[in-house]
Short mmCIF file of C-alpha atoms in Angstrom, two decimals:
data_model
loop_
_atom_site.label_atom_id
_atom_site.label_comp_id
_atom_site.label_asym_id
_atom_site.label_seq_id
_atom_site.Cartn_x
_atom_site.Cartn_y
_atom_site.Cartn_z
CA MET A 1 -11.95 8.21 -31.39
CA LEU A 2 -8.36 9.20 -30.77
CA THR A 3 -7.04 12.41 -32.37
CA GLU A 4 -3.81 12.49 -34.40
CA ASP A 5 -2.00 14.01 -31.43
CA GLN A 6 -3.33 11.33 -29.10
CA ILE A 7 -2.25 8.59 -31.50
CA ALA A 8 1.25 10.08 -31.52
CA ARG A 9 1.35 10.62 -27.76
CA TYR A 10 0.22 7.12 -26.92
CA SER A 11 1.79 5.32 -29.88
CA ARG A 12 4.04 3.18 -27.67
CA HIS A 13 0.96 2.03 -25.81
CA ILE A 14 -1.15 1.56 -28.89
CA ILE A 15 1.32 -0.81 -30.53
CA LEU A 16 1.06 -3.14 -27.53
CA LYS A 17 -1.49 -5.81 -28.33
CA GLU A 18 -2.69 -5.68 -24.71
CA VAL A 19 -3.50 -1.97 -25.10
CA GLY A 20 -4.19 -0.91 -28.68
CA GLY A 21 -6.54 1.95 -29.51
CA LYS A 22 -9.34 0.34 -27.53
CA GLY A 23 -7.21 -0.03 -24.42
CA GLN A 24 -6.00 3.53 -24.67
CA LYS A 25 -9.63 4.65 -24.86
CA LYS A 26 -10.34 2.59 -21.72
CA LEU A 27 -7.51 4.41 -19.94
CA PHE A 28 -8.87 7.75 -21.12
CA ASP A 29 -12.34 6.83 -19.85
CA GLY A 30 -10.84 5.48 -16.60
CA LYS A 31 -11.08 7.23 -13.24
CA VAL A 32 -8.46 6.63 -10.57
CA MET A 33 -8.39 8.17 -7.08
CA ILE A 34 -4.97 8.62 -5.47
CA ILE A 35 -5.06 9.20 -1.72
CA GLY A 36 -1.86 10.88 -0.61
CA ALA A 37 0.34 13.16 -2.73
CA GLY A 38 3.60 12.24 -1.05
CA GLY A 39 6.25 9.60 -1.67
CA LEU A 40 3.96 6.96 -3.14
CA GLY A 41 1.48 9.42 -4.63
CA SER A 42 4.20 11.21 -6.64
CA PRO A 43 5.19 8.43 -9.06
CA ILE A 44 1.61 7.16 -9.14
CA ALA A 45 0.27 10.55 -10.23
CA LEU A 46 3.05 11.17 -12.74
CA TYR A 47 2.75 7.77 -14.42
CA LEU A 48 -1.04 7.73 -14.51
CA ALA A 49 -1.03 11.22 -16.03
CA ALA A 50 1.55 10.21 -18.61
CA ALA A 51 -0.38 7.02 -19.39
CA GLY A 52 -3.47 9.03 -20.23
CA VAL A 53 -5.78 7.95 -17.43
CA GLY A 54 -8.49 10.50 -18.20
CA THR A 55 -9.74 11.39 -14.74
CA ILE A 56 -7.43 11.35 -11.75
CA GLY A 57 -8.41 12.42 -8.25
CA ILE A 58 -5.74 13.29 -5.72
CA ALA A 59 -6.30 13.93 -2.01
CA ASP A 60 -3.92 15.38 0.57
CA ALA A 61 -4.26 18.28 3.02
CA ASP A 62 -0.54 18.81 3.41
CA VAL A 63 1.71 21.48 1.93
CA VAL A 64 5.07 20.77 0.31
CA ASP A 65 7.95 20.82 2.78
CA LEU A 66 11.65 20.96 1.94
CA SER A 67 12.11 17.55 3.62
CA ASN A 68 9.65 16.00 1.14
CA LEU A 69 11.74 16.67 -1.95
CA GLN A 70 14.21 13.83 -1.39
CA ARG A 71 11.52 11.37 -2.49
CA GLN A 72 8.29 13.13 -3.47
CA VAL A 73 9.37 13.63 -7.05
CA ILE A 74 6.22 15.39 -8.26
CA HIS A 75 7.08 18.40 -6.09
CA GLN A 76 9.89 20.85 -6.76
CA THR A 77 11.86 23.37 -4.73
CA LYS A 78 9.66 26.20 -6.00
CA ASP A 79 6.59 24.41 -4.59
CA VAL A 80 7.66 24.50 -0.94
CA GLY A 81 4.79 25.93 1.09
CA ILE A 82 2.04 25.30 -1.46
CA ALA A 83 -0.67 22.64 -1.26
CA LYS A 84 0.60 19.25 -2.41
CA VAL A 85 -2.52 18.57 -4.45
CA LEU A 86 -2.09 21.84 -6.39
CA SER A 87 1.62 21.19 -6.93
CA ALA A 88 0.79 17.68 -8.15
CA LYS A 89 -2.00 18.86 -10.44
CA GLU A 90 0.31 21.41 -12.08
CA LYS A 91 2.89 18.70 -12.99
CA MET A 92 0.26 16.23 -14.13
CA LEU A 93 -1.31 18.77 -16.48
CA ALA A 94 2.11 19.88 -17.68
CA ILE A 95 2.75 16.29 -18.79
CA ASN A 96 -0.72 15.78 -20.16
CA PRO A 97 -3.04 18.79 -20.53
CA GLU A 98 -5.98 16.66 -21.66
CA LEU A 99 -6.60 15.13 -18.26
CA ARG A 100 -9.20 15.99 -15.70
CA VAL A 101 -7.43 16.26 -12.34
CA ASN A 102 -9.73 16.58 -9.33
CA THR A 103 -8.03 17.83 -6.17
CA TYR A 104 -9.22 17.19 -2.63
CA GLU A 105 -7.28 19.41 -0.25
CA GLU A 106 -8.41 17.59 2.86
CA TRP A 107 -7.49 14.67 5.11
CA ILE A 108 -9.63 11.63 4.51
CA SER A 109 -11.93 10.59 7.33
CA ALA A 110 -14.99 8.46 7.93
CA ALA A 111 -17.02 11.59 7.15
CA ASN A 112 -15.70 12.13 3.61
CA ILE A 113 -14.05 8.94 2.32
CA SER A 114 -17.11 7.28 0.81
CA GLU A 115 -18.05 10.43 -1.08
CA ILE A 116 -14.47 10.97 -2.30
CA ILE A 117 -14.05 7.49 -3.79
CA LYS A 118 -17.55 6.94 -5.10
CA ASP A 119 -17.07 8.18 -8.68
CA TYR A 120 -13.78 6.38 -9.28
CA ASP A 121 -13.08 2.98 -10.82
CA PHE A 122 -9.95 2.22 -8.81
CA VAL A 123 -8.42 3.69 -5.65
CA ILE A 124 -4.75 3.86 -4.70
CA ASP A 125 -3.57 4.13 -1.10
CA GLY A 126 -0.49 6.32 -0.97
CA THR A 127 -1.01 7.42 2.63
CA ASP A 128 1.55 7.43 5.40
CA ASN A 129 -0.41 6.25 8.43
CA PHE A 130 -2.37 3.22 9.57
CA ALA A 131 -5.56 5.12 10.39
CA ALA A 132 -5.84 6.13 6.74
CA LYS A 133 -4.82 2.71 5.44
CA PHE A 134 -7.55 0.96 7.43
CA LEU A 135 -10.09 3.62 6.52
CA ILE A 136 -9.34 3.20 2.80
CA ASN A 137 -9.61 -0.57 3.13
CA ASP A 138 -12.94 -0.37 4.92
CA ALA A 139 -14.44 2.20 2.55
CA CYS A 140 -13.31 0.28 -0.54
CA VAL A 141 -14.45 -3.11 0.77
CA LEU A 142 -17.86 -1.74 1.77
CA ALA A 143 -18.23 -0.01 -1.61
CA GLY A 144 -16.91 -3.04 -3.53
CA LYS A 145 -14.22 -0.81 -5.03
CA PRO A 146 -10.87 -2.34 -6.03
CA TYR A 147 -7.79 -0.66 -4.66
CA SER A 148 -4.04 -0.94 -4.28
CA HIS A 149 -2.44 -0.84 -0.84
CA GLY A 150 1.13 0.36 -0.50
CA GLY A 151 3.43 0.90 2.46
CA ILE A 152 7.06 1.96 2.79
CA LEU A 153 9.53 2.45 5.62
CA GLN A 154 13.30 2.78 5.67
CA PHE A 155 14.43 0.29 2.99
CA ASP A 156 11.31 -1.91 2.92
CA GLY A 157 8.08 -1.73 1.04
CA GLN A 158 4.97 -3.76 0.53
CA THR A 159 1.97 -3.73 -1.77
CA ILE A 160 -1.14 -5.78 -2.45
CA THR A 161 -4.20 -5.25 -4.60
CA ILE A 162 -7.61 -5.81 -3.07
CA ASP A 163 -10.58 -6.76 -5.20
CA PRO A 164 -13.37 -6.77 -2.59
CA GLY A 165 -15.38 -9.96 -2.36
CA LYS A 166 -12.99 -11.77 -4.67
CA SER A 167 -9.67 -11.44 -2.87
CA PRO A 168 -8.42 -11.07 0.71
CA CYS A 169 -8.48 -7.53 2.09
CA TYR A 170 -6.02 -5.61 4.26
CA ARG A 171 -7.90 -6.62 7.41
CA CYS A 172 -7.64 -10.32 6.43
CA ILE A 173 -3.88 -9.83 6.99
CA PHE A 174 -3.96 -7.18 9.73
CA PRO A 175 -7.33 -7.29 11.55
CA THR A 176 -6.81 -4.11 13.58
CA PRO A 177 -4.43 -1.18 13.30
CA PRO A 178 -1.47 -1.00 15.66
CA PRO A 179 -1.76 1.58 18.42
CA LYS A 180 -0.30 4.97 17.60
CA ASP A 181 3.44 5.25 18.17
CA ALA A 182 3.86 1.43 18.12
CA ILE A 183 5.29 1.61 14.62
CA PRO A 184 7.87 4.14 13.44
CA THR A 185 6.93 6.47 10.60
CA CYS A 186 9.02 7.73 7.69
CA SER A 187 9.55 11.02 9.52
CA THR A 188 10.93 9.32 12.63
CA ALA A 189 12.64 6.27 11.11
CA GLY A 190 13.63 7.54 7.67
CA VAL A 191 13.01 6.26 4.16
CA ILE A 192 15.40 5.84 1.26
CA GLY A 193 14.24 8.22 -1.45
CA VAL A 194 13.97 5.74 -4.31
CA LEU A 195 11.76 3.33 -2.35
CA PRO A 196 8.37 4.97 -3.05
CA GLY A 197 9.33 5.06 -6.73
CA VAL A 198 9.48 1.26 -6.79
CA ILE A 199 6.31 0.60 -4.78
CA GLY A 200 4.29 3.50 -6.23
CA THR A 201 5.11 2.48 -9.78
CA ILE A 202 3.85 -1.04 -9.05
CA GLN A 203 0.64 0.45 -7.65
CA ALA A 204 0.19 2.59 -10.78
CA THR A 205 0.77 -0.53 -12.90
CA GLU A 206 -2.07 -2.28 -11.07
CA ALA A 207 -4.46 0.62 -11.76
CA ILE A 208 -3.56 0.58 -15.45
CA LYS A 209 -3.97 -3.21 -15.71
CA TYR A 210 -7.30 -2.98 -13.92
CA LEU A 211 -8.57 -0.33 -16.34
CA LEU A 212 -7.31 -2.32 -19.32
CA GLY A 213 -8.71 -5.59 -17.95
CA LYS A 214 -5.42 -7.28 -18.82
CA GLY A 215 -3.01 -9.49 -16.94
CA GLU A 216 -3.18 -10.73 -13.37
CA LEU A 217 -3.68 -8.36 -10.49
CA LEU A 218 -1.55 -8.55 -7.34
CA THR A 219 -4.41 -10.09 -5.38
CA GLY A 220 -4.10 -12.83 -2.76
CA ARG A 221 -0.38 -12.20 -2.40
CA LEU A 222 1.44 -9.47 -0.54
CA LEU A 223 4.54 -8.38 -2.41
CA THR A 224 7.35 -7.31 -0.10
CA TYR A 225 10.47 -5.53 -1.27
CA SER A 226 13.80 -5.08 0.46
CA ALA A 227 15.86 -2.38 -1.24
CA LEU A 228 18.92 -3.19 0.89
CA ARG A 229 18.94 -6.82 -0.15
CA MET A 230 17.30 -6.18 -3.50
CA ARG A 231 14.77 -8.93 -2.96
CA PHE A 232 11.12 -9.24 -3.78
CA ARG A 233 9.05 -11.85 -1.95
CA GLU A 234 5.47 -12.91 -2.34
CA VAL A 235 3.54 -13.84 0.76
CA PRO A 236 0.43 -15.84 -0.16
CA ILE A 237 -2.62 -14.47 1.65
CA LYS A 238 -5.97 -16.18 2.02
CA LYS A 239 -9.32 -14.59 2.75
CA SER A 240 -9.88 -14.86 6.49
CA GLY A 241 -13.21 -16.15 7.77
CA LYS A 242 -12.52 -14.09 10.90
CA CYS A 243 -11.88 -10.88 8.97
CA PRO A 244 -13.87 -8.14 10.74
CA ILE A 245 -15.03 -6.62 7.45
CA CYS A 246 -15.09 -9.30 4.75
CA GLY A 247 -15.21 -12.48 6.88
CA ASP A 248 -18.11 -14.76 7.70
CA HIS A 249 -19.48 -12.56 10.49
CA PRO A 250 -18.40 -9.00 9.80
CA THR A 251 -18.44 -6.60 12.73
CA ILE A 252 -17.56 -3.54 10.66
CA THR A 253 -20.56 -2.47 8.63
CA GLN A 254 -19.76 1.20 8.15
CA VAL A 255 -16.63 3.29 7.94
CA VAL A 256 -15.28 4.56 11.24
CA ASP A 257 -12.15 6.50 12.10
CA GLU A 258 -9.50 4.42 13.89
CA LEU A 259 -8.64 7.18 16.33
CA ASP A 260 -6.25 5.01 18.33
CA ALA A 261 -4.16 4.48 15.24
CA LEU A 262 -3.63 8.14 14.42
CA ASN A 263 -0.06 9.22 14.67
CA VAL A 264 0.66 12.21 16.84
CA CYS A 265 1.79 14.15 13.81
CA ASP A 266 -1.61 13.60 12.19
CA LEU A 267 -3.38 15.03 15.19
CA GLU A 268 -1.22 18.13 15.05
CA LYS A 269 -2.10 18.79 11.43
CA MET B 1 12.06 -29.39 19.00
CA ASN B 2 13.92 -27.38 16.40
CA ILE B 3 12.39 -24.19 14.99
CA THR B 4 14.01 -21.97 12.38
CA VAL B 5 13.23 -18.31 13.01
CA LYS B 6 13.65 -15.85 10.13
CA LEU B 7 13.39 -12.11 10.67
CA PHE B 8 12.81 -9.51 7.98
CA ALA B 9 13.44 -5.79 7.47
CA THR B 10 13.83 -3.77 10.69
CA PHE B 11 13.34 -6.83 12.90
CA ARG B 12 16.90 -7.82 12.01
CA ASN B 13 18.37 -4.72 13.63
CA GLY B 14 20.27 -5.88 16.71
CA ARG B 15 18.92 -9.43 16.27
CA PHE B 16 19.61 -11.87 13.45
CA LYS B 17 18.55 -12.79 9.95
CA MET B 18 18.02 -16.48 10.67
CA ASP B 19 18.40 -18.53 13.83
CA HIS B 20 17.87 -22.20 14.72
CA GLN B 21 16.20 -22.44 18.11
CA ASP B 22 15.18 -25.23 20.44
CA TRP B 23 11.64 -24.92 21.82
CA PRO B 24 9.42 -27.29 23.83
CA GLU B 25 6.46 -29.00 22.14
CA GLY B 26 3.34 -26.88 21.92
CA VAL B 27 5.10 -23.52 21.62
CA ASP B 28 3.12 -20.90 19.71
CA CYS B 29 4.28 -17.96 17.59
CA ARG B 30 3.35 -15.49 20.32
CA ARG B 31 5.86 -16.97 22.78
CA ILE B 32 8.69 -16.83 20.29
CA VAL B 33 7.79 -13.24 19.35
CA ALA B 34 7.95 -12.26 23.04
CA SER B 35 11.31 -13.99 23.45
CA LEU B 36 12.69 -11.77 20.69
CA GLY B 37 11.77 -8.60 22.58
CA LEU B 38 9.14 -7.74 19.97
CA THR B 39 5.70 -6.52 20.93
CA GLU B 40 2.60 -7.93 19.26
CA GLU B 41 1.73 -4.45 17.99
CA GLU B 42 4.92 -4.39 15.96
CA ILE B 43 4.22 -7.66 14.21
CA GLY B 44 2.98 -7.38 10.65
CA ILE B 45 2.92 -10.78 9.05
CA VAL B 46 3.53 -14.16 10.67
CA LEU B 47 4.33 -17.08 8.39
CA ILE B 48 4.92 -20.73 9.20
CA ASN B 49 6.62 -22.51 6.33
CA GLY B 50 5.60 -19.66 4.04
CA ARG B 51 1.92 -19.70 5.02
CA HIS B 52 0.19 -16.80 6.71
CA VAL B 53 -0.94 -17.80 10.24
CA PRO B 54 -2.31 -16.09 13.38
CA LEU B 55 0.00 -15.40 16.33
CA ASP B 56 -1.54 -18.16 18.44
CA GLN B 57 -0.65 -20.82 15.88
CA VAL B 58 1.26 -23.72 17.45
CA LEU B 59 4.51 -24.75 15.77
CA GLY B 60 5.74 -28.24 14.99
CA HIS B 61 9.22 -29.75 14.86
CA GLY B 62 11.26 -28.44 11.94
CA ASP B 63 8.90 -25.52 11.19
CA THR B 64 10.21 -22.22 9.89
CA LEU B 65 8.69 -19.12 11.49
CA SER B 66 9.06 -15.89 9.49
CA LEU B 67 8.23 -12.49 10.96
CA PHE B 68 7.72 -9.29 8.95
CA PRO B 69 7.14 -5.85 10.50
CA LEU B 70 4.22 -3.57 9.67
CA VAL B 71 5.05 -1.06 6.97
CA GLY B 72 2.78 1.94 7.07
CA GLY B 73 4.65 4.86 5.56
CA GLY B 74 3.89 6.50 2.27
#
């Protein structure tokens, strides 16, 4: 049952035939885990909170830095120096006080990832390094948990949704992480501030569609975005028989940390 | 044989967007990647005629090879 206030708050959702009162209830009963409270995590957390996703987890061990504010729109100047997850939670509850926001002020690792994601319906990767991206893929595939991958750098972004067992996973495209320092990061190569807004909002859309059970998910196709050229492309991706985690003869049967893929900045944290 | 090479995102910096190149029969994606001064670690997605392929895939006359970098920021 929705209250009068909830009917008013979500009225623009409720009048959509794909949502309605039932769909809004599904969102309220839904549980989404956001890993990373940075560029991607900011719009994801804000939109999921506004949409009325009832339980949202958010994980990040970092504190807000002045250099984050150009793109991490959930954080404000007054938040510099405080934990990103607490800053994020404050804004999410300010938008929508009815939510349950669970904060995890820690870096994800093989030791905690399975426990962190286990109670959630859908996971969103908003992390900024390959070690975390592969770890999230492995944990979600092994747990059969659907998730949205996102990546951004400079003017380019990419995203794909993984529905384990049914669609190709991140390792079907990229079997192993690149060695650390092989690929520039946002802190070394820069990122245009609006970019995570575009990719993160698509990731939040996927979570909402998944909870509603409506539409087509971004599975089996990697969406790439060039902000400079203002082009979206879809790269069709097939499940790989050689995939080390979801292929015919998987070699990865438990989550492990990809230590070689950690960026130097991660090790310093 | 003629191969069209298309580069995306940061791979274009100091290189090109699209180039028509002449390669001997039997050339694979890996050899063309090396000729561009790119390392295998940098390569994200390799497509031949819009289909995702491994780096050791051999190209045919008239194929289009597209290379996308890895994008791992957040």
